Coordinates of C-alpha atoms in Angstrom, one line a residue:
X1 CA -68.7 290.7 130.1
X2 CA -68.7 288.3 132.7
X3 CA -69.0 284.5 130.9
X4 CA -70.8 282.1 133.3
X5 CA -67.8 279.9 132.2
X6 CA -68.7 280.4 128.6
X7 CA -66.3 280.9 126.0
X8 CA -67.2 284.2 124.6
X9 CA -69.4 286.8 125.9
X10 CA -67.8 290.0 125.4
X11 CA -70.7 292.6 124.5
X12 CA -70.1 295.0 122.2
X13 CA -70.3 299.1 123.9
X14 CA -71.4 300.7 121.0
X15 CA -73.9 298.0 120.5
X16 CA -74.8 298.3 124.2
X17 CA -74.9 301.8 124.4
X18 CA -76.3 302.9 120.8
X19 CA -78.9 300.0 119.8
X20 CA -82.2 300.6 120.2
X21 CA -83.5 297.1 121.9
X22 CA -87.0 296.8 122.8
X23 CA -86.9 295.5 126.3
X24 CA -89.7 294.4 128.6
X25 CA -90.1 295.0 132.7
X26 CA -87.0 294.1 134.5
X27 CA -87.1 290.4 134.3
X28 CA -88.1 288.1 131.4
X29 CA -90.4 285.9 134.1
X30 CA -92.8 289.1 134.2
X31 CA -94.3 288.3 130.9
X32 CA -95.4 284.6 131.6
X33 CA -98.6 285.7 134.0
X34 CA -99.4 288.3 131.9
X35 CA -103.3 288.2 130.3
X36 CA -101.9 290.4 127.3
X37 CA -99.2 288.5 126.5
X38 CA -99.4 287.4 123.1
X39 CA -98.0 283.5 124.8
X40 CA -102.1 283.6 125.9
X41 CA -103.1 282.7 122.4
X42 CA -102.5 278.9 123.9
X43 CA -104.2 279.1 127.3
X44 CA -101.8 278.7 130.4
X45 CA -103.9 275.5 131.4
X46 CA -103.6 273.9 128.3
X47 CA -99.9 274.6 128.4
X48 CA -99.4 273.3 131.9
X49 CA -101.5 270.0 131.0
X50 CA -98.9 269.9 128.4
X51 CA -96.0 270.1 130.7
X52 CA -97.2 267.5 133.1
X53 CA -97.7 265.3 129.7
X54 CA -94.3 265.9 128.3
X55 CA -92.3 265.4 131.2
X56 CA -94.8 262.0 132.7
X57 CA -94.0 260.6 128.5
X58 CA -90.2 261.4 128.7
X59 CA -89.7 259.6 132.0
X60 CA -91.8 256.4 130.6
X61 CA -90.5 256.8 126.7
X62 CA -86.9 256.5 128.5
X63 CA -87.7 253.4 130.3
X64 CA -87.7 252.1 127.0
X65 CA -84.6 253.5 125.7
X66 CA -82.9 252.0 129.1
X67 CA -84.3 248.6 128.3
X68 CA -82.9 248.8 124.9
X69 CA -79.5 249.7 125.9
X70 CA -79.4 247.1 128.4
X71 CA -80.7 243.7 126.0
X72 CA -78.0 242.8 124.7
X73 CA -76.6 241.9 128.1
X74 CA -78.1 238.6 128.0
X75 CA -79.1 238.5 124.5
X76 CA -75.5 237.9 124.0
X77 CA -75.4 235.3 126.3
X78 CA -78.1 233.8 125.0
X79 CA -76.6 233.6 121.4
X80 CA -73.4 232.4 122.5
X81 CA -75.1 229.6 124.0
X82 CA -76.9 228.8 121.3
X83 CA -74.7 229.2 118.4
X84 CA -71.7 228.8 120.3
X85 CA -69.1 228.6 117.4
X86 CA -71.0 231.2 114.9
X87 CA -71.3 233.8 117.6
X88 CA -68.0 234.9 118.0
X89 CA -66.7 237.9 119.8
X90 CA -66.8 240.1 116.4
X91 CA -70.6 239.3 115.8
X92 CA -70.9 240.1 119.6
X93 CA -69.6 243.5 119.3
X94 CA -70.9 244.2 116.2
X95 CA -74.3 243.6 116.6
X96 CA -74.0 245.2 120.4
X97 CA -71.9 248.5 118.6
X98 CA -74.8 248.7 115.8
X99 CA -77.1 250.4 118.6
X100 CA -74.4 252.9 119.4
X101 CA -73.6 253.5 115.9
X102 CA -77.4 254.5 114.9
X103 CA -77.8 256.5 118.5
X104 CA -74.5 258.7 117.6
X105 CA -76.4 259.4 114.7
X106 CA -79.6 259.7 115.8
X107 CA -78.4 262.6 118.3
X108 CA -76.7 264.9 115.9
X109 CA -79.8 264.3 113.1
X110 CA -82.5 264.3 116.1
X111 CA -80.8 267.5 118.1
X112 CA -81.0 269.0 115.0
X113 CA -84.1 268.8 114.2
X114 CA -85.4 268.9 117.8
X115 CA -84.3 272.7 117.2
X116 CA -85.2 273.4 114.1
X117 CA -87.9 271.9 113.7
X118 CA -89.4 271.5 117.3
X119 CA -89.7 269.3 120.2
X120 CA -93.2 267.6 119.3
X121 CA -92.1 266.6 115.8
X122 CA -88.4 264.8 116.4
X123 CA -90.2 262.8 119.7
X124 CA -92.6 261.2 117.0
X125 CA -89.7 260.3 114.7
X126 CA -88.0 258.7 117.3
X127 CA -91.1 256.7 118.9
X128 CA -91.6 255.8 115.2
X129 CA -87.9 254.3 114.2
X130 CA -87.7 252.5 118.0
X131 CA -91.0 250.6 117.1
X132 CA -89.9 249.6 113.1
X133 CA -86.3 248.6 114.3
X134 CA -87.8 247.1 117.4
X135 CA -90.1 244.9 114.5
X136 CA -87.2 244.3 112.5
X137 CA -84.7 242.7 115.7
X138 CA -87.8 240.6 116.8
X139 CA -88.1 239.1 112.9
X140 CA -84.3 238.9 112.1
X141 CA -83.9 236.0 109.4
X142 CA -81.5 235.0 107.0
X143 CA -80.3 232.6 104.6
X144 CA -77.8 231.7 106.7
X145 CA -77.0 232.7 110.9
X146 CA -74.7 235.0 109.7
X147 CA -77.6 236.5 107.4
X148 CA -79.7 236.8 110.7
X149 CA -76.8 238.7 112.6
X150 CA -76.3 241.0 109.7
X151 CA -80.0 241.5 109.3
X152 CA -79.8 241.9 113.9
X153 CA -77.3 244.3 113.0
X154 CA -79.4 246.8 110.5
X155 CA -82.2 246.3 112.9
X156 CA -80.5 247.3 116.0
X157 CA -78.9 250.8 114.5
X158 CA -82.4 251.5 113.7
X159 CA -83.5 250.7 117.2
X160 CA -80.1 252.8 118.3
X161 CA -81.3 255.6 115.8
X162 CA -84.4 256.2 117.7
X163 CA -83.3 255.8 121.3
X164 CA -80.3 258.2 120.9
X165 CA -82.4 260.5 119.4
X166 CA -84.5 260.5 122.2
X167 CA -81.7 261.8 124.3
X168 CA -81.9 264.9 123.3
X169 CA -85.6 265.1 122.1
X170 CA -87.0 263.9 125.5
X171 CA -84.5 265.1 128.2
X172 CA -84.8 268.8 126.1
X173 CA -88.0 268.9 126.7
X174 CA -88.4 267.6 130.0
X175 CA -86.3 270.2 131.4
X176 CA -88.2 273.2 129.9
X177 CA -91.1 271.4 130.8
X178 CA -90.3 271.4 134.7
X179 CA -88.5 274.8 134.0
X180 CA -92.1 275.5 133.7
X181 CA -94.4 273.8 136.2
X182 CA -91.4 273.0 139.0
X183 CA -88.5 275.7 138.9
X184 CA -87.5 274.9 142.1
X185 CA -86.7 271.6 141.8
X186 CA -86.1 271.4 138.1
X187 CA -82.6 268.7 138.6
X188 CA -84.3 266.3 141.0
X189 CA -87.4 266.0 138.6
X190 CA -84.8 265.6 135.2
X191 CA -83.4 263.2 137.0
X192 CA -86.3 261.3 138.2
X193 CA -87.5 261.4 135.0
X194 CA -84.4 260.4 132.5
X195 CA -81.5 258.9 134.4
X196 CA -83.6 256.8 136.4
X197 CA -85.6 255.4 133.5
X198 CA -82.3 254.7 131.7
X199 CA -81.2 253.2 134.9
X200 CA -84.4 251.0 135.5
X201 CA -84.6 249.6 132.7
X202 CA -81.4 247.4 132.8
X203 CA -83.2 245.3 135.6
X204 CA -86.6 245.8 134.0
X205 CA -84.9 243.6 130.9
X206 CA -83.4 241.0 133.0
X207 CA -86.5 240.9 134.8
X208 CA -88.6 240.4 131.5
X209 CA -85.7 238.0 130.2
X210 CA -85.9 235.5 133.4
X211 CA -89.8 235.5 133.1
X212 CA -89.8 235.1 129.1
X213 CA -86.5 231.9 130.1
X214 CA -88.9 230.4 132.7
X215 CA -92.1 230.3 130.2
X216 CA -89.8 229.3 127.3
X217 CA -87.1 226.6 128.9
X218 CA -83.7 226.5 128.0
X219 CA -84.3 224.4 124.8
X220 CA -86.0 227.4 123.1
X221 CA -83.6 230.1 123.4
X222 CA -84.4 231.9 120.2
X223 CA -88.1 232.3 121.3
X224 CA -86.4 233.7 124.3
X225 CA -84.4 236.9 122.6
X226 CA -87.1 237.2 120.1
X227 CA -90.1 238.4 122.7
X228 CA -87.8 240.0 124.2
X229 CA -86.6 242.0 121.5
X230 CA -90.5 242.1 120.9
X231 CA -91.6 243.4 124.3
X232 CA -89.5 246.6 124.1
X233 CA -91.7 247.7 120.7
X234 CA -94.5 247.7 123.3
X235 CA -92.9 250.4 125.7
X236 CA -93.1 253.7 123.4
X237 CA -96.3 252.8 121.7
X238 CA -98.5 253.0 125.1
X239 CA -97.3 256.7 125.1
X240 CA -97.4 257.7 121.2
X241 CA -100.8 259.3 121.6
X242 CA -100.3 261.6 124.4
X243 CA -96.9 262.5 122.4
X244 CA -99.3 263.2 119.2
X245 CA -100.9 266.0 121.5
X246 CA -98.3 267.7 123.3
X247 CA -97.2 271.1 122.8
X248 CA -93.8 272.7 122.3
X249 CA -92.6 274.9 125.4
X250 CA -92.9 278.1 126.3
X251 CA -89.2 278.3 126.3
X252 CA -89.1 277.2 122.9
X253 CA -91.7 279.1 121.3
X254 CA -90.0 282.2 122.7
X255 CA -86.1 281.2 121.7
X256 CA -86.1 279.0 118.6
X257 CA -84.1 279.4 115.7
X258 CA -85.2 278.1 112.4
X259 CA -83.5 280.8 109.6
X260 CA -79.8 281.3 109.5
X261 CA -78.6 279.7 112.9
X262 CA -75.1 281.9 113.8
X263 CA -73.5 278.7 113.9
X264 CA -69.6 280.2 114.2
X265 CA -71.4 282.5 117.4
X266 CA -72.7 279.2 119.5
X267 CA -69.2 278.0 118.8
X268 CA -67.7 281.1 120.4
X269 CA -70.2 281.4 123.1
X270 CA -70.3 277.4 124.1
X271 CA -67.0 275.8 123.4
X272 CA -65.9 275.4 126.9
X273 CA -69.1 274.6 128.2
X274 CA -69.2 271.7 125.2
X275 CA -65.6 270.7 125.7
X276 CA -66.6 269.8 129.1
X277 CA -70.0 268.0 128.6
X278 CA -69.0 266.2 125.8
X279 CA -65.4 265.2 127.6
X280 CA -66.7 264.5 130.4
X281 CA -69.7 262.1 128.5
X282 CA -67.2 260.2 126.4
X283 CA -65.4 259.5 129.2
X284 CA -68.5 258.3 131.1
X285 CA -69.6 256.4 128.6
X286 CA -66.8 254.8 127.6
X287 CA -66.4 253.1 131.2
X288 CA -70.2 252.5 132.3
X289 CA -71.4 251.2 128.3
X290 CA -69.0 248.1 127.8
X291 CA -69.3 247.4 132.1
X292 CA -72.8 247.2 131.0
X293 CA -73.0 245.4 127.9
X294 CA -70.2 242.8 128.8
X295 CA -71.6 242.2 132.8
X296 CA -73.2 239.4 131.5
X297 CA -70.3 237.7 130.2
X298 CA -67.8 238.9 133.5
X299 CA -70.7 237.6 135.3
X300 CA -70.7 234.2 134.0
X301 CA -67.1 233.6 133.6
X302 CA -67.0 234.4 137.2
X303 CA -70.4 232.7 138.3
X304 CA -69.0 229.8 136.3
X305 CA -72.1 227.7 137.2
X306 CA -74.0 224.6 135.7
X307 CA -77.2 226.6 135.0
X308 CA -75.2 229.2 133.4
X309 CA -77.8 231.6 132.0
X310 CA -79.8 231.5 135.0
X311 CA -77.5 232.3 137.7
X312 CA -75.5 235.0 135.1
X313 CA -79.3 237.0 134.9
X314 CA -80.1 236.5 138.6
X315 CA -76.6 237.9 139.2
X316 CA -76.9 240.6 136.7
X317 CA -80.4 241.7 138.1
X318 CA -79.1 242.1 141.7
X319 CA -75.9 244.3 139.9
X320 CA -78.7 246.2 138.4
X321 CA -80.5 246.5 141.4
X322 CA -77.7 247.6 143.1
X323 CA -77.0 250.0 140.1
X324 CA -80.3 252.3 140.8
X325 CA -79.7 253.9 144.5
X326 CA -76.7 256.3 143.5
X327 CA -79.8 258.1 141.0
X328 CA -81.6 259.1 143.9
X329 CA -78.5 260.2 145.8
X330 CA -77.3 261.9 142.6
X331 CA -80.9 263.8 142.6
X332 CA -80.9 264.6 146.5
X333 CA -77.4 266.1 146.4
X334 CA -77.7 268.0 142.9
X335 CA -79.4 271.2 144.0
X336 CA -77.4 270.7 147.8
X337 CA -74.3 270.3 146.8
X338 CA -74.1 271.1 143.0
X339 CA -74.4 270.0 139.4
X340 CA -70.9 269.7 139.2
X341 CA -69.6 268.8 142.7
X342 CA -72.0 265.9 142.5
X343 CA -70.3 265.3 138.9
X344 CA -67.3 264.6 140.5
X345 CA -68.1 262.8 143.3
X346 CA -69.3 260.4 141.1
X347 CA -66.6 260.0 139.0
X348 CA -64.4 259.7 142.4
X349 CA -66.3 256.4 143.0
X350 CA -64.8 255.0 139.7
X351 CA -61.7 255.7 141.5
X352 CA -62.6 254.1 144.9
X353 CA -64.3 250.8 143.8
X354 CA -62.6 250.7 140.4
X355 CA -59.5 250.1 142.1
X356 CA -61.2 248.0 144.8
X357 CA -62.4 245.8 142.2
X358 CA -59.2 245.7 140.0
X359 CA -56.1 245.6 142.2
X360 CA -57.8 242.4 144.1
X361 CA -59.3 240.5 141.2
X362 CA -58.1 237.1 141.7
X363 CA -59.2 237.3 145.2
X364 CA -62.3 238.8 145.1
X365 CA -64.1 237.0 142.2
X366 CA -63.7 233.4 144.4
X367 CA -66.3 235.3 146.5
X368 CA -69.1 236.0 143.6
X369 CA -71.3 237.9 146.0
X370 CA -68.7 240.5 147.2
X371 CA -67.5 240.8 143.2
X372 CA -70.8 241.4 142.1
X373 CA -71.6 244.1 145.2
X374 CA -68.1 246.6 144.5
X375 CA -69.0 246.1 140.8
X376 CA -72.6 247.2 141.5
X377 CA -71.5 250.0 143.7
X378 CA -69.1 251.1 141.1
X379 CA -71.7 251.1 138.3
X380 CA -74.0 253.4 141.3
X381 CA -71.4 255.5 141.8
X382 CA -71.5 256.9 138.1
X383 CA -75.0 256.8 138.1
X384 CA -74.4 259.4 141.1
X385 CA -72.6 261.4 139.7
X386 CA -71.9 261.7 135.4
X387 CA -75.3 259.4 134.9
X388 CA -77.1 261.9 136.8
X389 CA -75.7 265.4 135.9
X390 CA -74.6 265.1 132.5
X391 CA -78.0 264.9 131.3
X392 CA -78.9 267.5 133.8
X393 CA -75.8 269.9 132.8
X394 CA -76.7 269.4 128.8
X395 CA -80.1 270.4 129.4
X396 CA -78.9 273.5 131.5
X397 CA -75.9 274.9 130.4
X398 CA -77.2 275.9 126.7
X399 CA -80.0 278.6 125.4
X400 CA -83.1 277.1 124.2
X401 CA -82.6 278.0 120.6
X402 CA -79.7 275.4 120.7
X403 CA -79.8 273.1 123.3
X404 CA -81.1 270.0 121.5
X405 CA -78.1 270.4 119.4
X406 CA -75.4 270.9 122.3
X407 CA -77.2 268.1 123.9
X408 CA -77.0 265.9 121.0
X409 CA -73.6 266.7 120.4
X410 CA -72.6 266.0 123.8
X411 CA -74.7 262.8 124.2
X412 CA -73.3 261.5 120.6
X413 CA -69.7 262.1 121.9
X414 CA -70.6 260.3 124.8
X415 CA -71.8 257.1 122.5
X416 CA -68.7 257.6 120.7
X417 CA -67.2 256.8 123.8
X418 CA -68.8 253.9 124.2
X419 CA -68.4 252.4 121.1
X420 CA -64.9 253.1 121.9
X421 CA -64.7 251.4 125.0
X422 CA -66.9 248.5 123.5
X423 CA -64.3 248.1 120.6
X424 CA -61.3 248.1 123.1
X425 CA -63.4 245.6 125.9
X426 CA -62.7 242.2 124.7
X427 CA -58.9 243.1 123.5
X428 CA -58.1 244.8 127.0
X429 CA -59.1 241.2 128.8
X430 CA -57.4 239.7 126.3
X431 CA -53.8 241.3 126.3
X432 CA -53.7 242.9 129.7
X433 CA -56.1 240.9 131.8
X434 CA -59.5 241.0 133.2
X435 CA -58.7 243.5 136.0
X436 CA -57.1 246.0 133.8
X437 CA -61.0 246.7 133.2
X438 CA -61.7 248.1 136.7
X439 CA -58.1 249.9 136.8
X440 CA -59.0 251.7 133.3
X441 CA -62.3 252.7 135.0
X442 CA -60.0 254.2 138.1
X443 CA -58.1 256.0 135.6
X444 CA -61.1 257.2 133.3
X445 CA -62.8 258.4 136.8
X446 CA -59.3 261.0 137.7
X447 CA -59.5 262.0 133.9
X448 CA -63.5 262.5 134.4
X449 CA -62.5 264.6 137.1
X450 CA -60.1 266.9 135.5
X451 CA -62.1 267.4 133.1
X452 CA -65.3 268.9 134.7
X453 CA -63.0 270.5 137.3
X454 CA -61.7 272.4 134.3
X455 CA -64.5 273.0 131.5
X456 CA -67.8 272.3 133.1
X457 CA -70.0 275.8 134.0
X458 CA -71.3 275.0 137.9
X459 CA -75.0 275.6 137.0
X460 CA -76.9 276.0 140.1
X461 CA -80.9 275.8 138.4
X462 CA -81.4 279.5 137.4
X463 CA -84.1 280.0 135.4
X464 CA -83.7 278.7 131.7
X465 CA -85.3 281.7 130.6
X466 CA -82.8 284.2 131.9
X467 CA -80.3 282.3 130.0
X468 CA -82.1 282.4 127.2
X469 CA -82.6 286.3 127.2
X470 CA -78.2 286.5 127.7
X471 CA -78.0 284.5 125.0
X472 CA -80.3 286.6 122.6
X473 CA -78.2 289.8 123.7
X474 CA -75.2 288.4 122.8
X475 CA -76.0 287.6 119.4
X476 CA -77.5 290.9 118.7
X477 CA -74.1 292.5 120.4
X478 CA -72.6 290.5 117.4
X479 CA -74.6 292.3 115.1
X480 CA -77.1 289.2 114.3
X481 CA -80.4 290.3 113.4
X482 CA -82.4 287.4 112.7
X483 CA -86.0 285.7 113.6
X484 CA -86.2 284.3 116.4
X485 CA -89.7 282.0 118.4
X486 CA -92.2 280.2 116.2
X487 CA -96.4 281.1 116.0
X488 CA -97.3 282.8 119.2
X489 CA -93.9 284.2 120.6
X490 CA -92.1 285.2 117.3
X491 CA -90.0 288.2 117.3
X492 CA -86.9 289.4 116.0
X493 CA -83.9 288.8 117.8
X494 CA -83.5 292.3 119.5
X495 CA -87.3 292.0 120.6
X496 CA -88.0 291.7 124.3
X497 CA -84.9 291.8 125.6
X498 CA -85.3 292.2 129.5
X499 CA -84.1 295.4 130.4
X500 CA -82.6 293.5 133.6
X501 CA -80.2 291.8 131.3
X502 CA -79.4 294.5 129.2
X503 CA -78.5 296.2 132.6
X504 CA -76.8 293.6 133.7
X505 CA -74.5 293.7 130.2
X506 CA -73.9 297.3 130.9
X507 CA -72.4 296.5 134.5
X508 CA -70.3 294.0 133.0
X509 CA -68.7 295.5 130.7
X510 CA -68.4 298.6 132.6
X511 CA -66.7 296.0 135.3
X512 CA -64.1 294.7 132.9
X513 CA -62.9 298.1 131.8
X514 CA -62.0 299.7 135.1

């Protein structure tokens, strides 16, 4: 049977032509505006209140996550300044590598459960650890400065455990939510309402540091990092209550599976489609995390000013700024020219300004503004393209039943990658030179290529649903006969199956055997 770019989906012809499966009308979308179906128990406009709910909370929960990821930009610089011999480029990258640490774990143990035990449930969790780690960073202490950085450290993975499970928690179900309410353009809203978040809230953090270094001075740097650190509990608690009363997704509620998951199956049936997202991630992220982390500190070596923290946070807000318009490119072009065409044009700009940036290094930083506009467009140019669709393609490219899972997976390779390129950051500038930064990220951008040239499935915005009803057939081809759906829309696995699909498996395999 034809694979979609999947690994595995030979149906079985006995299976096919010999199983009895109860299929509906011609196309799984029939049953959703129907007043008997059983998915009325929870009324249509309660559901599509929900929708609107979940996807408005993701987008703003994510603001958060991207304010997170981007504080230790100039929380580092801050500590350096201030404990200039104590804070040493270990402590630096430790404490900045404990959020990536606890986000790698957060997205396997949150995609996990996201699945198993639904969407409502691991958004909570992860509202609830971002707000205790957030407490935790603000009120590090110690009996010594290195007791504060350890006790920065614990805090921060805790933080990093709650924003990385959000990856998969929120983005999941903001695309069945618009999958719902907005089919049509289900990739421009995902976008609009996780990468750009992510993406806003590195200048949102600058933004909040210059205001909190104005009101504070110069003198008082550790009131500085602390309200910062402070402010970003405030983000995911003015949208914990309308989490408490969302609802789980149609999509969901149809496709779950909660009893004996055919783990060794999803492996067979996604393992191209995962080699490619998560690939394609780590490389992403191990280029765009340390460019972000460590911009403070290129910054200022560069800027090389008297007010030193200052300039370095005006100069990192405008390489923010200038960050944010390759999101809304990424969204225009997505349904126009492709998930995965966009992909790579995106990692083609890593390429283009990468080498811009690194084969003219000693001339270009003498000229601060022109360094810090190709570095901005370089950092655009992945927003563009992997920031934009990886997300997107996670969301898209994997049945319900496991896509928080394959998300997380993906997403937590994709830290991996970043801790990665965080770890090998300083000793790259060290042993091969400051510009060998922007030539790696030329290099990471052809491999980036390659790679979703070669695994990832062009997704063009289908409806989830259909998706979901191939991958049901497939397991029962397989001879899996378990539960699947939770209160309203449970069934067993060979329940429902459209008889379009079951059609359409027929053809297939009919196809391959002539």
């Amino acid at each position: 049977m034809d694979t979609d770019g999947r690994g595995d989906f030979a149906v079985d012809e006995k299976v096919i032509a010999g199983r009895e499966l109860h299929t509906v009308p011609d196309n799984v979308v029939a049953d959703r505006d129907d007043p008997a179906a059983p998915s009325k128990q929870i009324s249509s406009k309660r559901q599509s209140l929900s929708d609107l709910f979940t996807i408005f909370c993701a987008g703003f929960a994510l603001i958060s996550d991207g304010y997170q990821n981007s504080l230790m930009t100039m929380t580092n610089v801050v500590l350096k300044s201030e404990y200039k011999t104590q804070y040493t480029s270990h402590w630096s990258t430790q404490v900045s590598n404990a959020l990536l640490v606890g986000e790698i774990i957060g997205q396997i143990t949150i995609g996990l459960c996201c699945d198993y035990l639904g969407r409502k449930t691991a958004i909570i969790v992860t509202t609830l650890m971002i707000v205790f780690g957030g407490i935790l960073a603000t009120a590090s202490n110690g009996y010594s400065i290195y007791g504060m950085f350890w006790m920065m450290t614990v805090a921060r993975g805790i933080v990093g455990f709650g924003t990385g499970g959000e990856y998969p928690a929120s983005s999941t179900s903001a695309s069945e939510a618009a999958n719902e309410s907005r089919l049509s353009q289900r990739g421009p809203i995902f976008i609009l309402v996780t990468n750009l978040p992510l993406s806003f809230g590195g200048p949102l953090s600058v933004s909040i540091f210059l205001i909190v270094l104005s009101a504070a001075g110069q003198t008082r740097l550790s009131t500085v990092w602390r309200v910062c650190f402070g402010i970003g509990v405030l983000f995911p608690l003015t949208v914990f209550y309308f989490r408490l009363k969302i609802l789980n997704s149609k999509l969901y509620r149809r496709g779950a599976i909660k009893k004996r998951v055919p783990y060794l199956l999803i492996l067979r049936y996604y393992w191209k489609s995962l080699i490619g997202t998560c690939g394609a991630w780590f490389i992403y992220d191990f280029v765009t995390f340390p460019n972000g982390v460590f911009s403070g500190q290129i910054i200022s070596s560069v800027a090389n000013k008297h007010d030193n923290i200052r300039s370095t946070a005006e100069w990192q807000l405008l390489l923010g700024t200038l960050s944010l318009p390759g999101v809304f490119i990424g969204a225009f072009l997505c349904n126009r020219l492709g998930r995965k065409n966009t992909m790579m044009l995106g990692f083609a700009g890593y390429i283009v300004f990468g080498l811009a940036v690194g084969l003219s290094y000693d001339r270009i930083t003498k000229t601060v503004p022109a360094f810090v506009v190709l570095y901005g467009l370089m950092q655009s140019s992945g927003n563009l393209g992997p920031g934009d669709m990886l997300g997107l393609l996670s969301s898209e490219s994997y049945a319900t039943a496991v896509r928080g899972t394959c998300y997380g997976i993906s997403a937590a390779l994709g830290k991996t990658g970043a801790a990665v390129g965080t770890q090998a950051f300083t000793p790259i500038q060290t042993h091969l030179g400051k510009r060998w930064t922007f030539i790696i990220a030329a290099i990471c951008g052809l491999a980036g290529i390659l790679v979703t040239y070669i695994f990832v499935t062009d997704v063009r915005g289908d409806d989830l649903a259909i998706a979901d009803e191939k991958f049901r057939l497939y397991l029962v081809s397989k001879g899996w006969d378990g539960e699947m759906g939770e209160e309203d829309l449970k069934a067993l696995a060979d329940e429902g199956i459209p008889e379009g699909v079951v059609v359409e498996a027929e053809r297939s395999y009919s196809g391959k055997n002539m």
